[in-house]
Amino acid sequence: MATIDSSVLVSLFNNHDRLHSQTLAWFREAVADGEPLRAPVIALAERAATLAAEHQLRGSDAIYFAVAETLGDSLVTLNPRQVQRGNLVVETRRPKV
């Protein structure tokens, strides 16, 4: 198991980072090997900020999307704005009645 810090996360998500290719290669290998990876809660805030900027999401909405994306979940919401923009990030749907 490995805990990754923000320097790895920034490199992983920033295509312009000088170590991006190396970090991405390491990440893909770790995932392929089934190595459990962890990151502190602060990493979620960094990812939410990126999603907010990329998809013009409101701050609190971006946090929900970051959680769903990180866990590989869909997002269930009654918020029409989230439903409208959400599928660009994760599967977004209303609760089934």
Coordinates of C-alpha atoms in Angstrom, one line a residue:
M1 CA 0.0 0.0 0.0
A2 CA 1.2 3.5 -0.8
T3 CA 0.1 6.9 0.4
I4 CA 0.7 9.5 -2.3
D5 CA 1.2 13.2 -1.6
S6 CA 0.2 16.3 -3.5
S7 CA 3.4 16.5 -5.5
V8 CA 2.5 13.1 -7.1
L9 CA -1.1 14.2 -7.7
V10 CA -0.1 17.5 -9.3
S11 CA 2.3 15.7 -11.6
L12 CA -0.2 13.1 -12.4
F13 CA -2.9 15.5 -13.4
N14 CA -0.7 18.3 -14.9
N15 CA 0.3 17.3 -18.5
H16 CA 2.9 20.1 -18.4
D17 CA 4.7 18.9 -15.3
R18 CA 8.2 17.8 -16.1
L19 CA 7.7 14.5 -14.4
H20 CA 4.2 13.9 -15.7
S21 CA 5.2 11.0 -18.0
Q22 CA 7.2 9.2 -15.3
T23 CA 4.5 9.7 -12.7
L24 CA 1.8 8.5 -15.1
A25 CA 3.8 5.4 -15.9
W26 CA 4.3 4.6 -12.2
F27 CA 0.6 5.2 -11.5
R28 CA -0.5 2.9 -14.3
E29 CA 1.8 0.2 -13.2
A30 CA 0.6 0.5 -9.6
V31 CA -3.0 0.2 -10.7
A32 CA -2.2 -2.7 -13.0
D33 CA -0.5 -4.5 -10.1
G34 CA -3.5 -3.9 -7.9
E35 CA -1.4 -1.9 -5.4
P36 CA -3.8 0.0 -3.0
L37 CA -3.2 3.7 -3.2
R38 CA -4.2 6.3 -0.6
A39 CA -4.2 10.0 -0.5
P40 CA -5.0 12.5 2.3
V41 CA -8.3 14.3 2.2
I42 CA -6.6 17.4 0.9
A43 CA -6.1 15.6 -2.4
L44 CA -9.9 15.6 -2.8
A45 CA -10.0 19.4 -2.5
E46 CA -7.3 19.7 -5.1
R47 CA -9.2 17.5 -7.5
A48 CA -12.5 19.3 -6.8
A49 CA -10.8 22.6 -7.7
T50 CA -9.5 21.2 -11.0
L51 CA -13.0 19.8 -11.9
A52 CA -14.6 23.1 -11.0
A53 CA -12.2 25.0 -13.3
E54 CA -12.5 22.4 -16.2
H55 CA -16.3 22.0 -16.1
Q56 CA -17.4 25.3 -14.7
L57 CA -18.8 23.7 -11.6
R58 CA -19.7 25.4 -8.4
G59 CA -17.3 24.7 -5.5
S60 CA -19.6 22.5 -3.4
D61 CA -20.8 20.7 -6.5
A62 CA -17.3 20.0 -7.6
I63 CA -16.6 18.3 -4.3
Y64 CA -19.5 15.8 -4.8
F65 CA -18.1 15.1 -8.3
A66 CA -14.6 14.6 -7.0
V67 CA -15.8 12.1 -4.4
A68 CA -17.8 10.1 -7.0
E69 CA -15.0 10.2 -9.5
T70 CA -12.4 9.2 -7.0
L71 CA -14.5 6.2 -5.8
G72 CA -15.7 5.2 -9.3
D73 CA -19.3 5.9 -8.3
S74 CA -22.2 7.5 -10.0
L75 CA -23.6 10.7 -8.5
V76 CA -27.3 10.7 -7.5
T77 CA -28.7 14.1 -7.2
L78 CA -31.9 16.2 -7.4
N79 CA -29.9 19.3 -8.4
P80 CA -30.7 20.1 -12.0
R81 CA -27.4 21.9 -12.5
Q82 CA -25.5 18.8 -11.4
V83 CA -27.5 16.5 -13.6
Q84 CA -26.9 18.9 -16.6
R85 CA -23.2 19.2 -16.2
G86 CA -22.3 16.1 -14.3
N87 CA -22.1 13.5 -17.0
L88 CA -19.0 15.2 -18.3
V89 CA -17.3 14.0 -15.1
V90 CA -19.1 10.9 -13.9
E91 CA -22.4 9.2 -14.5
T92 CA -25.0 11.5 -13.0
R93 CA -28.6 10.6 -12.4
R94 CA -31.7 11.4 -10.4
P95 CA -32.9 8.9 -7.8
K96 CA -35.2 6.2 -9.2
V97 CA -38.6 6.3 -7.7

